[in-house]
Coordinates of C-alpha atoms in Angstrom, one line a residue:
M22 CA 0.0 0.1 0.2
E23 CA 1.3 3.3 -0.6
K24 CA 2.0 5.7 2.0
I25 CA 0.1 8.6 1.8
E26 CA 2.1 11.7 3.6
P27 CA -0.1 14.5 5.0
A28 CA 0.5 17.8 3.1
S29 CA 2.6 20.4 4.8
P30 CA 1.0 23.4 6.4
A31 CA 1.4 25.8 3.6
T32 CA 0.4 23.6 1.1
T33 CA -3.1 22.6 3.3
W34 CA -3.2 26.9 3.6
L35 CA -2.9 27.6 0.1
H36 CA -5.0 25.0 -1.3
S37 CA -7.7 26.3 1.2
L38 CA -7.8 29.6 -0.2
F39 CA -7.1 29.0 -3.7
G40 CA -7.4 25.6 -4.6
T41 CA -10.5 26.5 -7.3
K42 CA -7.6 28.7 -8.9
K43 CA -6.8 28.9 -12.7
N44 CA -3.8 28.4 -15.0
D45 CA -3.6 32.2 -15.6
E46 CA -4.3 33.5 -12.1
F47 CA -1.1 33.9 -10.1
L48 CA -0.4 33.8 -6.5
L49 CA 2.3 36.0 -5.2
I50 CA 5.1 34.7 -2.7
F51 CA 7.3 37.1 -1.6
T52 CA 9.9 37.3 0.5
L53 CA 12.2 39.5 2.9
P54 CA 14.9 41.0 2.8
G55 CA 15.2 41.9 -0.8
E56 CA 12.2 42.6 -1.8
T57 CA 11.7 39.4 -4.3
S58 CA 8.9 38.5 -5.4
N59 CA 7.9 35.3 -7.0
W60 CA 5.6 34.3 -9.2
F61 CA 3.6 30.4 -9.0
S62 CA 0.6 29.3 -10.9
S63 CA 0.9 26.4 -9.6
L64 CA 0.1 26.4 -5.7
D65 CA 2.0 23.1 -4.4
K66 CA 4.8 24.7 -5.9
A67 CA 4.4 28.2 -4.3
A68 CA 4.2 26.3 -1.3
A69 CA 7.3 24.4 -1.7
Y70 CA 9.2 27.4 -2.7
A71 CA 7.6 29.4 0.5
E72 CA 9.1 26.4 2.9
S73 CA 11.9 26.2 1.1
A74 CA 13.0 30.0 2.2
K75 CA 14.1 29.7 6.1
D76 CA 16.2 32.1 6.0
Y77 CA 13.8 34.9 5.1
N78 CA 10.3 36.1 5.9
V79 CA 7.9 34.8 3.6
Y80 CA 3.9 35.9 2.6
F81 CA 1.8 35.5 0.3
G82 CA -0.8 37.9 -1.9
T83 CA -4.3 37.9 -0.4
A84 CA -5.7 38.4 -3.8
L85 CA -5.2 36.0 -7.1
S86 CA -2.7 38.2 -10.5
P87 CA -2.9 38.0 -13.6
D88 CA 0.8 36.9 -15.8
P89 CA 3.7 38.7 -14.3
R90 CA 5.2 39.0 -17.5
E91 CA 1.8 41.3 -19.0
L92 CA 1.9 43.2 -15.9
L93 CA 5.7 44.0 -16.3
K94 CA 5.1 44.6 -20.1
K95 CA 1.7 47.3 -18.9
Y96 CA 3.8 48.9 -16.2
Q97 CA 6.9 49.8 -18.7
A98 CA 4.5 51.8 -20.7
E99 CA 3.1 53.6 -17.8
E100 CA 5.8 54.2 -16.1
P101 CA 9.2 53.8 -18.1
D102 CA 11.5 55.5 -15.9
K103 CA 10.2 53.6 -12.9
Y104 CA 10.1 50.5 -14.1
K105 CA 12.4 49.9 -17.5
N106 CA 15.1 48.4 -15.6
K107 CA 12.8 45.5 -13.3
S108 CA 12.0 42.8 -13.7
I109 CA 9.1 40.2 -13.0
N110 CA 10.6 39.6 -9.5
G111 CA 10.9 43.1 -9.1
I112 CA 7.1 44.2 -9.2
R113 CA 3.6 43.6 -7.3
C114 CA 0.3 43.2 -8.6
K115 CA -1.5 47.3 -7.8
A116 CA -4.4 46.1 -6.1
E117 CA -6.3 47.9 -9.7
E118 CA -5.3 45.0 -11.6
T119 CA -5.8 41.8 -9.5
L120 CA -8.2 38.8 -10.4
G121 CA -10.3 38.0 -7.2
I122 CA -10.1 36.9 -3.5
A123 CA -11.0 34.1 -1.7
G124 CA -12.4 35.8 1.5
L125 CA -11.9 38.4 3.9
W126 CA -9.3 39.0 6.3
V127 CA -8.0 40.8 9.5
D128 CA -4.9 41.2 11.3
L129 CA -4.3 41.6 14.7
D130 CA -1.1 42.7 16.6
I131 CA -0.4 41.2 20.6
K132 CA 2.0 43.5 22.0
G133 CA 5.4 42.7 22.1
P134 CA 9.1 43.5 21.6
G135 CA 8.0 43.7 17.8
H136 CA 5.6 46.2 18.1
K137 CA 6.1 49.7 18.8
K138 CA 2.0 50.5 19.9
T139 CA 0.8 50.6 23.4
N140 CA -2.7 49.6 23.1
L141 CA -2.6 46.5 21.5
P142 CA -4.1 43.1 23.7
R143 CA -1.3 42.1 25.2
T144 CA -1.5 38.2 24.7
E145 CA -3.0 35.3 22.3
E146 CA -6.5 35.3 24.8
E147 CA -7.3 38.8 24.3
A148 CA -6.6 38.9 20.6
L149 CA -9.3 35.7 20.5
E150 CA -11.6 37.8 22.5
I151 CA -11.8 40.1 19.7
I152 CA -12.7 38.0 17.5
A153 CA -15.2 35.7 19.4
E154 CA -16.8 38.5 20.0
L155 CA -18.0 39.3 16.3
H156 CA -21.0 37.9 14.7
F157 CA -19.3 35.5 12.3
E158 CA -16.8 32.3 13.1
P159 CA -14.0 32.9 11.3
S160 CA -12.8 30.2 8.6
H161 CA -9.3 29.9 9.4
L162 CA -7.0 31.2 12.7
V163 CA -2.9 31.7 11.9
F164 CA -0.4 32.3 14.7
S165 CA 1.9 35.0 12.7
G166 CA 4.3 35.2 15.5
G167 CA 3.7 38.4 16.7
G168 CA -0.5 38.2 15.6
L169 CA -2.7 37.0 14.9
Q170 CA -4.8 36.3 10.8
A171 CA -8.5 35.5 11.0
W172 CA -10.0 34.5 7.7
W173 CA -13.8 34.3 6.5
T174 CA -13.5 32.4 3.4
F175 CA -15.7 32.4 0.6
P176 CA -17.7 29.3 -1.0
E177 CA -16.5 30.0 -4.2
L178 CA -13.3 32.5 -4.9
W179 CA -15.0 36.2 -6.0
R180 CA -13.6 36.3 -9.0
F181 CA -14.0 40.0 -10.5
S182 CA -15.7 40.7 -13.3
G183 CA -14.5 43.8 -13.7
P184 CA -13.5 47.6 -12.5
E185 CA -17.1 47.7 -10.4
D186 CA -16.5 44.7 -8.8
R187 CA -13.0 44.5 -7.4
Q188 CA -14.5 48.0 -6.0
R189 CA -17.2 46.3 -4.4
A190 CA -14.8 43.7 -2.9
A191 CA -11.8 46.2 -1.7
L192 CA -15.1 48.2 0.0
L193 CA -16.7 44.6 1.6
V194 CA -13.2 44.3 3.0
E195 CA -13.0 47.6 4.3
R196 CA -16.1 47.1 6.0
W197 CA -15.3 44.6 7.8
Q198 CA -12.0 45.5 9.4
T199 CA -13.5 48.5 10.5
Y200 CA -16.5 46.1 12.1
V201 CA -13.6 44.3 13.8
K202 CA -12.5 47.5 15.0
K203 CA -15.1 49.0 16.5
I204 CA -15.3 45.8 18.8
A205 CA -11.6 45.8 19.1
K206 CA -12.4 49.9 20.4
E207 CA -15.3 48.4 22.7
Q208 CA -13.0 45.6 24.0
G209 CA -10.2 47.9 25.0
L210 CA -11.8 50.3 26.4
K211 CA -13.2 47.0 28.6
K212 CA -9.8 46.0 29.2
I213 CA -6.9 48.4 29.1
G214 CA -8.9 51.7 29.4
Q215 CA -8.7 52.0 25.8
P216 CA -9.4 51.4 22.8
F217 CA -7.1 47.9 21.2
E218 CA -6.0 49.4 17.7
V219 CA -6.1 47.3 14.7
D220 CA -4.6 48.0 11.6
S221 CA -6.2 48.4 8.3
T222 CA -4.7 45.7 6.7
H223 CA -8.0 45.6 3.7
D224 CA -6.1 46.7 0.3
L225 CA -6.0 43.9 -2.5
A226 CA -2.5 44.3 -2.4
R227 CA -2.0 43.4 1.2
V228 CA 0.5 40.4 1.7
F229 CA 0.4 38.1 4.7
R230 CA 2.5 36.0 6.2
V231 CA 2.6 31.5 5.2
P232 CA 1.8 29.6 7.9
G233 CA 4.3 26.6 7.5
T234 CA 7.1 30.0 7.7
F235 CA 9.2 31.4 9.9
N236 CA 8.9 35.1 11.3
R237 CA 12.3 36.1 11.6
K238 CA 11.2 40.3 12.3
D239 CA 13.4 40.0 15.8
P240 CA 16.2 37.3 14.4
K241 CA 17.1 36.8 18.3
N242 CA 13.3 35.7 18.1
I243 CA 12.4 33.8 15.5
K244 CA 8.8 32.2 16.1
P245 CA 6.6 30.0 13.5
V246 CA 4.3 30.9 11.4
L247 CA 1.2 28.6 12.3
L248 CA -2.0 27.4 10.7
V249 CA -4.4 27.0 14.1
Q250 CA -7.6 26.2 12.6
T251 CA -9.0 25.0 9.6
D252 CA -11.7 22.6 9.0
E253 CA -13.6 22.2 5.4
A254 CA -16.7 22.1 7.3
I255 CA -15.9 24.7 9.1
Q256 CA -18.3 27.7 8.2
K257 CA -18.1 29.6 5.2
Y258 CA -20.1 32.8 3.9
E259 CA -21.4 34.5 0.9
P260 CA -20.4 38.1 0.2
G261 CA -24.0 39.4 0.1
K262 CA -24.8 37.7 3.7
I263 CA -21.8 39.6 5.0
E264 CA -22.8 43.0 3.2
K265 CA -26.4 42.3 4.4
F266 CA -25.1 41.9 8.3
L267 CA -22.5 45.4 8.0
D268 CA -26.3 47.0 6.3
Q269 CA -27.7 46.6 9.4
E270 CA -24.8 47.2 11.6
K271 CA -24.8 51.2 9.9
I272 CA -20.8 50.1 8.7
F273 CA -20.6 52.8 6.0
L274 CA -18.0 53.7 3.9
A275 CA -17.2 55.8 1.1
P276 CA -17.2 54.2 -2.4
R277 CA -14.0 54.3 -4.2
P278 CA -14.4 55.4 -7.4
A279 CA -11.7 55.9 -10.2
R280 CA -11.3 59.8 -10.2
T281 CA -12.1 61.9 -12.9
S282 CA -9.2 64.3 -11.7
E283 CA -5.4 62.4 -11.1
P284 CA -3.0 63.9 -9.2
D285 CA 0.0 65.3 -11.4
K286 CA 3.6 64.4 -10.8
A287 CA 3.4 67.9 -8.2
G288 CA 0.8 66.3 -6.0
K289 CA -2.0 68.9 -6.9
I290 CA -4.8 68.1 -8.8
K291 CA -5.6 68.8 -12.1
N292 CA -8.3 70.8 -13.4
F293 CA -11.5 69.0 -13.7
S294 CA -13.1 69.4 -17.1
G295 CA -16.3 69.2 -18.4
P296 CA -20.2 70.9 -17.2
L297 CA -21.6 70.7 -13.5
A298 CA -25.0 69.8 -13.2
L299 CA -27.1 72.2 -10.6
H300 CA -30.4 71.1 -9.1
K301 CA -32.0 72.4 -6.4
D302 CA -33.1 68.8 -5.3
A303 CA -29.4 67.1 -5.5
S304 CA -28.3 65.2 -2.4
P305 CA -25.3 63.0 -1.8
E306 CA -24.7 59.7 -2.3
F307 CA -26.3 58.6 1.0
N308 CA -23.6 55.2 1.7
A309 CA -20.7 58.1 1.1
F310 CA -22.2 60.7 2.6
Q311 CA -23.4 58.9 5.6
A312 CA -19.9 57.7 5.6
L313 CA -18.6 60.7 6.0
L314 CA -21.4 61.9 8.6
E315 CA -20.9 58.2 11.3
D316 CA -16.7 58.4 10.9
E317 CA -16.0 58.3 14.5
D318 CA -12.5 58.7 14.1
D319 CA -12.4 61.8 12.6
K320 CA -16.1 64.5 13.3
R321 CA -14.8 66.9 11.0
F322 CA -17.3 66.6 8.3
R323 CA -20.4 66.0 11.2
Q324 CA -18.9 68.5 12.9
S325 CA -18.3 71.1 9.0
W326 CA -21.9 69.8 8.0
E327 CA -23.9 70.9 11.4
H328 CA -21.8 74.4 11.7
K329 CA -20.2 73.3 14.8
R330 CA -16.7 73.4 13.8
R331 CA -14.2 75.5 16.8
D332 CA -11.1 75.2 14.7
F333 CA -11.8 78.3 12.3
T334 CA -13.0 81.6 12.5
D335 CA -14.4 81.5 8.7
Q336 CA -18.6 80.6 10.1
S337 CA -19.7 81.6 6.7
T338 CA -21.8 78.9 4.7
S339 CA -19.4 79.2 2.0
G340 CA -16.6 78.8 4.1
Y341 CA -18.4 75.4 5.2
D342 CA -19.3 74.8 1.8
L343 CA -15.0 74.3 0.9
S344 CA -14.5 72.8 4.5
L345 CA -17.1 69.7 3.3
A346 CA -16.2 70.1 -0.5
T347 CA -12.1 69.4 0.4
L348 CA -13.3 66.5 3.2
A349 CA -15.0 64.8 0.4
F350 CA -12.3 65.4 -2.4
G351 CA -10.3 63.3 0.8
A352 CA -12.7 60.0 0.5
D353 CA -12.2 60.4 -3.0
W354 CA -15.7 62.0 -4.6
T355 CA -16.1 62.9 -8.1
P356 CA -16.3 66.7 -8.8
Q357 CA -19.9 66.3 -9.9
E358 CA -20.9 64.7 -6.0
V359 CA -19.2 67.7 -4.2
T360 CA -21.1 69.7 -5.7
N361 CA -24.2 67.6 -5.2
L362 CA -23.2 67.7 -1.6
V363 CA -22.9 71.5 -1.4
I364 CA -26.3 72.0 -3.0
A365 CA -27.6 69.9 -0.2
H366 CA -25.4 71.9 2.3
R367 CA -26.9 74.8 1.5
R368 CA -30.6 73.7 1.0
K369 CA -29.7 72.6 4.5
W370 CA -29.3 76.3 6.0
N371 CA -31.9 77.8 3.7
E372 CA -29.1 79.6 2.1
D373 CA -28.9 80.7 -1.4
L374 CA -28.8 77.8 -3.8
K375 CA -27.2 79.9 -5.9
L376 CA -28.6 77.0 -9.3
D377 CA -27.5 80.3 -11.9
R378 CA -24.0 80.5 -10.6
P379 CA -21.8 77.9 -11.7
D380 CA -18.6 79.9 -11.0
Y381 CA -19.6 79.8 -7.5
Y382 CA -19.5 75.7 -7.9
Q383 CA -16.2 75.8 -9.7
R384 CA -13.8 78.1 -7.8
T385 CA -15.5 76.3 -5.0
I386 CA -14.8 72.8 -6.6
T387 CA -11.1 74.0 -8.4
R388 CA -10.0 76.0 -4.4
A389 CA -11.2 72.8 -2.4
Q390 CA -9.3 70.0 -5.0
E391 CA -5.7 72.3 -4.5
A392 CA -6.8 72.1 -0.5
F393 CA -7.2 69.0 -0.5
A394 CA -3.8 68.8 -2.5
A395 CA -1.9 70.4 -0.1
G396 CA -3.4 68.8 3.0
N397 CA -5.6 71.2 4.1
T398 CA -8.9 71.1 5.7
T399 CA -9.6 74.4 5.9
P400 CA -11.5 77.2 4.9
E401 CA -8.6 79.6 5.5
M402 CA -5.5 77.4 5.3
L403 CA -5.1 78.6 2.3
A404 CA -6.8 82.1 2.0
D405 CA -2.8 83.7 2.3
Q406 CA -1.9 81.8 -1.0
T407 CA -4.9 83.0 -2.6
R408 CA -4.7 86.3 -2.1
D409 CA -1.9 86.9 -2.9
A410 CA -1.9 85.0 -5.8
R411 CA -4.5 87.5 -6.4
S412 CA -3.0 90.8 -5.4
G413 CA 0.5 90.6 -6.7
Q414 CA 2.0 89.7 -3.0
K415 CA 5.4 88.9 -1.6
E416 CA 5.4 85.1 -1.3
P417 CA 4.4 83.7 2.3
I418 CA 6.9 83.9 4.8
S419 CA 8.2 79.8 5.2
A420 CA 6.8 77.2 7.4
E421 CA 10.5 77.4 9.6
K422 CA 10.4 81.0 10.1
R423 CA 6.5 81.4 10.6
K424 CA 6.9 78.3 14.0
E425 CA 10.2 80.9 14.3
I426 CA 7.6 84.2 15.0
L427 CA 5.1 81.9 16.7
D428 CA 7.8 80.8 18.7
D429 CA 8.8 84.0 19.9
L430 CA 5.4 85.4 20.7
S431 CA 4.4 82.3 22.5
A432 CA 7.6 83.6 24.4
T433 CA 6.6 87.0 25.0
F434 CA 3.6 86.4 25.9
G435 CA 3.7 83.9 28.3
V436 CA 0.9 81.3 26.5
E437 CA 1.5 79.4 23.2
V438 CA 0.4 81.4 19.9
N439 CA -1.1 79.3 17.1
G440 CA -2.1 81.9 14.5
W441 CA -2.7 85.6 13.8
Y442 CA -5.9 86.4 11.5
K443 CA -7.8 89.0 9.2
L444 CA -11.2 88.5 8.3
A445 CA -12.1 91.4 5.4
G446 CA -15.6 93.1 5.6
S447 CA -15.6 96.6 7.1
P448 CA -14.5 97.4 9.2
E449 CA -11.3 94.2 9.0
T450 CA -11.0 92.7 12.3
Y451 CA -8.2 90.6 14.0
I452 CA -8.2 87.2 15.7
I453 CA -5.9 85.6 17.8
E454 CA -5.6 81.8 17.7
I455 CA -4.6 81.0 21.6
D456 CA -4.2 77.3 23.1
R457 CA -5.9 76.0 19.2
L458 CA -8.6 78.0 20.8
R459 CA -9.4 81.8 18.3
V460 CA -10.5 85.0 20.8
V461 CA -11.6 88.3 17.9
I462 CA -9.2 91.1 19.1
G463 CA -11.6 93.6 17.5
T464 CA -10.4 96.4 14.6
A465 CA -6.8 97.6 14.0
D466 CA -7.1 100.2 17.1
S467 CA -7.4 97.3 19.4
V468 CA -4.4 95.2 17.9
L469 CA -2.2 98.5 18.3
N470 CA -3.5 99.1 21.6
P471 CA -1.9 96.9 23.8
K472 CA -4.7 97.4 27.2
A473 CA -7.3 96.7 24.2
F474 CA -5.7 93.2 23.0
A475 CA -5.1 92.2 26.8
R476 CA -8.6 93.1 27.9
A477 CA -10.1 90.7 24.5
V478 CA -7.7 87.7 25.7
Y479 CA -8.6 88.4 29.4
S480 CA -12.2 88.2 28.2
A481 CA -11.5 84.8 26.7
F482 CA -8.8 82.8 28.2
D483 CA -8.9 84.5 32.3
F484 CA -5.4 85.2 31.1
A485 CA -3.2 88.2 31.8
L486 CA -1.1 89.3 29.4
P487 CA 2.7 91.1 30.3
T488 CA 2.4 95.1 30.4
F489 CA 4.0 96.1 26.8
K490 CA 5.8 99.6 26.5
P491 CA 4.8 101.6 23.4
K492 CA 7.9 100.4 21.6
T493 CA 7.8 96.9 22.5
W494 CA 4.1 95.9 21.9
Q495 CA 4.8 98.1 18.7
G496 CA 7.3 95.3 17.8
V497 CA 4.6 92.7 18.9
V498 CA 2.4 94.4 16.5
N499 CA 4.8 94.0 13.4
K500 CA 6.0 90.2 14.1
L501 CA 2.1 89.5 14.0
G502 CA 1.8 91.3 10.9
K503 CA 4.4 89.1 9.7
I504 CA 2.4 85.7 10.3
K505 CA -0.6 86.8 9.6
T506 CA -3.2 85.0 7.2
D507 CA -6.1 86.6 5.7
L508 CA -10.1 84.8 6.3
V509 CA -11.9 84.6 3.2
P510 CA -15.7 85.1 4.1
D511 CA -17.2 85.5 1.4
E512 CA -20.8 85.9 2.2
T513 CA -20.1 87.8 5.6
E514 CA -17.6 90.2 4.5
T515 CA -19.8 93.0 5.8
E516 CA -21.5 93.0 9.6
E517 CA -25.1 93.0 8.5
G518 CA -24.1 89.2 6.6
L519 CA -21.6 87.5 9.1
L520 CA -24.6 88.8 11.7
S521 CA -27.5 87.4 8.8
Y522 CA -24.9 84.0 9.4
W523 CA -25.1 83.7 13.1
L524 CA -28.9 84.5 13.0
R525 CA -29.4 81.3 10.9
K526 CA -27.2 79.1 12.7
Y527 CA -29.4 80.0 15.8
L528 CA -32.6 79.8 14.5
A529 CA -31.4 76.4 13.1
E530 CA -30.0 75.1 15.9
K531 CA -33.2 76.2 18.2
P532 CA -36.7 75.3 18.6
I533 CA -38.9 77.7 17.1
L534 CA -41.8 77.4 19.1
E535 CA -45.2 78.4 18.6
N536 CA -46.1 81.5 20.7
A537 CA -44.7 84.3 22.9
V538 CA -45.1 82.8 25.9
E539 CA -43.8 79.3 25.8
G540 CA -41.0 81.3 24.0
I541 CA -40.0 83.5 26.4
G542 CA -40.5 81.3 29.8
E543 CA -38.2 78.6 28.2
G544 CA -35.5 81.6 26.3
Q545 CA -36.3 79.6 22.6
P546 CA -37.0 82.0 19.4
W547 CA -40.8 82.0 19.1
Y548 CA -43.3 82.9 15.9
H549 CA -44.9 86.2 15.3
K550 CA -48.9 85.9 14.7
D551 CA -48.0 86.4 10.9
G552 CA -45.4 83.6 10.8
R553 CA -42.5 86.0 10.9
V554 CA -40.0 85.1 13.8
C555 CA -38.7 86.9 16.9
F556 CA -36.3 86.2 19.4
Q557 CA -34.9 88.3 22.7
I558 CA -31.9 89.6 21.9
Q559 CA -30.3 89.0 25.7
E560 CA -30.7 84.7 24.1
F561 CA -29.1 85.7 21.2
R562 CA -26.3 87.0 22.8
K563 CA -25.8 84.0 24.9
Y564 CA -25.7 81.8 22.2
L565 CA -23.3 83.7 20.7
Q566 CA -21.1 83.9 23.8
V567 CA -20.7 79.5 23.1
Y568 CA -18.9 80.8 19.8
R569 CA -16.8 83.4 21.4
V570 CA -18.4 85.8 19.2
N571 CA -17.8 89.2 20.2
E572 CA -17.9 91.1 16.9
F573 CA -20.9 93.0 17.7
K574 CA -20.8 95.9 19.6
T575 CA -24.1 96.9 19.3
F576 CA -27.0 94.9 17.3
T577 CA -29.5 97.8 17.1
K578 CA -28.0 99.5 13.7
I579 CA -27.3 96.3 11.9
L580 CA -30.8 94.6 12.7
N581 CA -31.8 97.7 11.4
N582 CA -30.1 98.0 8.5
I583 CA -31.0 93.8 7.5
G584 CA -34.9 94.5 8.3
A585 CA -35.8 93.5 12.0
E586 CA -38.3 95.3 13.6
Y587 CA -38.0 96.3 17.1
D588 CA -41.4 95.9 19.4
S589 CA -41.3 96.2 22.6
S590 CA -45.1 96.1 23.1
K591 CA -46.6 93.6 25.7
I592 CA -47.6 90.0 25.6
A593 CA -51.1 89.0 26.4
I594 CA -50.8 86.3 29.3
G595 CA -53.8 85.9 30.0
P596 CA -57.4 87.6 30.2
D597 CA -56.3 91.2 30.9
Q598 CA -52.2 90.4 32.0
Y599 CA -49.7 90.9 30.4
I600 CA -46.1 90.6 30.0
G601 CA -43.2 93.3 29.0
R602 CA -40.8 91.3 27.1
A603 CA -38.7 93.4 24.4
K604 CA -38.5 91.4 20.5
W605 CA -36.5 91.5 17.6
I606 CA -38.7 90.5 14.5
L607 CA -36.8 89.2 11.8
P608 CA -37.9 89.7 8.1
W609 CA -39.5 87.5 5.8
A610 CA -36.1 85.4 4.7
F611 CA -35.5 84.6 7.8
S612 CA -38.4 82.3 8.5
N613 CA -39.5 78.6 7.0
K614 CA -43.3 79.6 6.7
Q615 CA -45.3 81.0 4.1
P616 CA -46.7 85.3 4.3
Q617 CA -50.6 84.9 5.0
A618 CA -52.9 86.9 2.8
E619 CA -55.1 88.1 5.6
Q620 CA -52.6 88.7 8.9
E621 CA -54.4 87.8 12.0
Q622 CA -54.5 90.5 14.4
E623 CA -51.8 90.5 16.7
D624 CA -53.4 89.5 20.9
E625 CA -50.3 92.3 21.8
Q626 CA -50.6 95.6 22.6

């Protein structure tokens, strides 16, 4: 009788994943040191090679690849300078060229000498506890020598039918890992008081260690890579079943469509071509929008959407348009998708949709692309550069010189100074950023007066600046001028525009009650009987204080200029009972009700 030798761990592993692969589908075996790519159409030969490379760290590609010879020709044609001297042993398949995957994967590092991060599972048991909390039991487990790799395999290979199918697979891997990160966060908070960190390994060009080889990351502590769990009878999972579960868990991510505007070699994004469609009912794609809105790791998008960003002073709707557009480009949205987002944003805040202003959307798109390429996500960060380009001013100071001046000012003031800004308007307003919070100093007169300057800082931070002699203060002001950033306020460049913005924001965040008695009692705005909105100035001042807004020295003139009416008449609270409350009645533009054809007579005298 012929003796049947048991399959090696590498052979068992590769066949369990890719056992039905075709001859024209290649598997990468990658080795370190040397960064050498070895390509195999035979799984048995791939496994034999992996186990023979005993002096190397050995990895396999998580996705199948086309013929590497064809890949090399393609890459040499596309990037001749980079690939002209390469062989197939010096290239790896890019994610967008992969052919298919066997399942979903996750890599959990375990705290130890090979890892610098401290917020990792401390033991294999803690890593396994994360896996145990997941909704689906893994098909396979591999101890990599420094962590745990888990796989959820499909009943058959997912061969990509085209770019959209590949994108769907890539998105599913990322969504699954996002779900695992959520569970790891919860487990970490229970175990160590902070979330356990899970590396992002969702790209389709990822390589993982091969069971049956050795982890040689630390030459003094070589560990085997062990296949712990593999069973033909174990549960396998249809991709659709996992997608449905992730939908129920509300694990959504922005899709990764191919860009219509690709970065050039300088890292900038080229101008888009083609007209933008402007529709009053335009809205962003739901899943992509929800992914950004619900991102727990980066809340800037939600804060911008809700007009709650505290890290910049340009609180105009246009400023938020630019911030949202920049963040959306960071999630690979197209110019048309960003345009739909901006329209929906302006509609949410009852602002002019500017549908007759395609130049506004084109300008916003271009500035957002530039901001994204430069790594900027606030509307102020490109303001200096933009204004200088328009006016022909001199180049801004270097980052090193700027830091040097900020450090000098911090030492002079005795508190960390982060920036100095000028908001255009009539008059212009100056703002200082201290300890990452901004406070309005006032006009140029307040800047040149050290006592007025100190009063503004103290009112915001309860911190008294040192006393300065006139000549010393002149030097301080000149240093501030050198690091000044011009803010681009757009609609808010006048006092009337700025106050209108804050009134709209106030009304959007506060419930507008149906009668005056409730409004006064609860300190909220209310509807006048004709449908216009009323508010008490003292309540509005309290709201502005939350945002540290103190630009408005007096409201009367500005409110009159925007068409508001002052009313000091008494309000009826019962038969022959009245209370006296001064109020302002805003013009119809601030109300979401329609004017009545025949206004009812106010029960006020």
